[in-house]
Amino acid sequence: MLDKRFIRDNPQAVKDAVAAKGLDLDVDELLQLDQDNRKLQFEVDTAQATRRSFSKQFAKADEARRAELRAEHEAFDGQLRELRERLAQSGARLAELMLQTPTIPWSGAPVGPDESANVVLRTVGTPPEFDFTPLDHTELAERRGWAEFARARRVAGERAYALVGDLVMLERAVHSYALDLLRGREFTPVSVPALVREEPLVGTGMLPKAREEIYAIPADDLYLAGTAEVALVGLHAGEILDADRLPLRYAGIAPSFRREIGSASRDVRGLLRVHQFEKVEMFVLCAADEAESARWHAELLATAERILTDLGLCYEVVECATGDMGVGKFRMNDINTWFPSLGRFRETHSCSTLHDWQARRANLRYRDADGTIRFAHTLNNTAVATPRLLAALLENFQTADGQLRVPEVLRPYLGGRELI
Ligand SMILES: Nc1ncnc2c1ncn2[C@@H]1O[C@H](COS(=O)(=O)NC(=O)[C@@H](N)CO)[C@@H](O)[C@H]1O
């Protein structure tokens, strides 16, 4: 969320961001509430000061005067209670609106209502040519006995899957390769909880907006996070980090869970859009400096591109439009990978800069060199997310007889095998 002072000083910029991102926040209502809230706070403070003076008067008064003071006190206490109640209500409404305030998108973001306004920045590699009719990943996996769909559905319902045999080993190889690459780039591997409390979901921005997307476990007041990003943002919530620890760089691992309510009929077959998947998540927490954030955005994007290039996959980098990036993003680039069975690119990575929008919600702060305490900047990107990336590997590297050519970088993790 934004800083109140920023909103007071730049109401039009915030309104423009609300419009560009297609949000329904009433900034005038927020500013009016902010004003009412400050006035009410002043009235409560004044009333409390008066109340404190009562005790002094009471101590000096004779019995007759004390009886008068008790009656005044009684009436006054009622007014003070009523004032405090109004302040609590307006404060709660203000806090609710503050959580909806959007990061101002960067000036290079295409302005548009949704992903249809996204712009392809570059395409890297070329889609593979086949001298046979390529199969889609579901057929390939079932033909090799590498996946169970019908049996998994009996266990877990729609969008369920089980990976079997070499496809499990391929998934491990992809994750191990990504983790080794990230460790080489000073990212610390962190295996984080997928079972999370409400606070980190609010801190990351998943709540209150996308509640219907999240599996809830009310009996324990817990939720299943849709991405390791949630626990990574929550890990240092409420702390004040020393500047010399920044930038924090984590390679977060956790199973990810999504209800996919919004995608009802899309991708119901196969491995592209499932309720439970695995992801290695890149997370950076850096100083509150726009150039520093831009540097890490470029670094995170380049790292994901390096992974796809190493795997030999053809992909495109996309500049996401204001209506696609979401309320908290300053900038978002998706990377879409080529899927032969679809004859088009599908999103496999998403790289975001959020400046201090998450840090303000999660209370992520650091003490800078001159001792000032500031909200940090956070960024995240996908390193690898499977099984969607496995589907891309299956389809792009299939042979005529349904085998899989193993990308060179993965062979060390598969006993050197070139074909599986
Ligand atoms: N329901 C799903 N099934 C399979 N893969 C998914 C699903 N949802 C997302 N993913 C994969 O996870 C990647 C990141 O998801 S994201 O919501 O776009 N972004 C994030 O979660 C950020 N934390 C960056 O990883 C997607 O690009 C996609 O490859």
JSON list of C-alpha atoms in Angstrom, two decimals, residues 26 34 238:
[
{"chain": "A", "resi": 26, "resn": "ASP", "atom": "CA", "xyz": [-12.52, 6.02, -4.53]},
{"chain": "A", "resi": 34, "resn": "ASP", "atom": "CA", "xyz": [-8.24, 10.48, 6.33]},
{"chain": "A", "resi": 238, "resn": "GLY", "atom": "CA", "xyz": [8.06, -6.68, 11.63]}
]
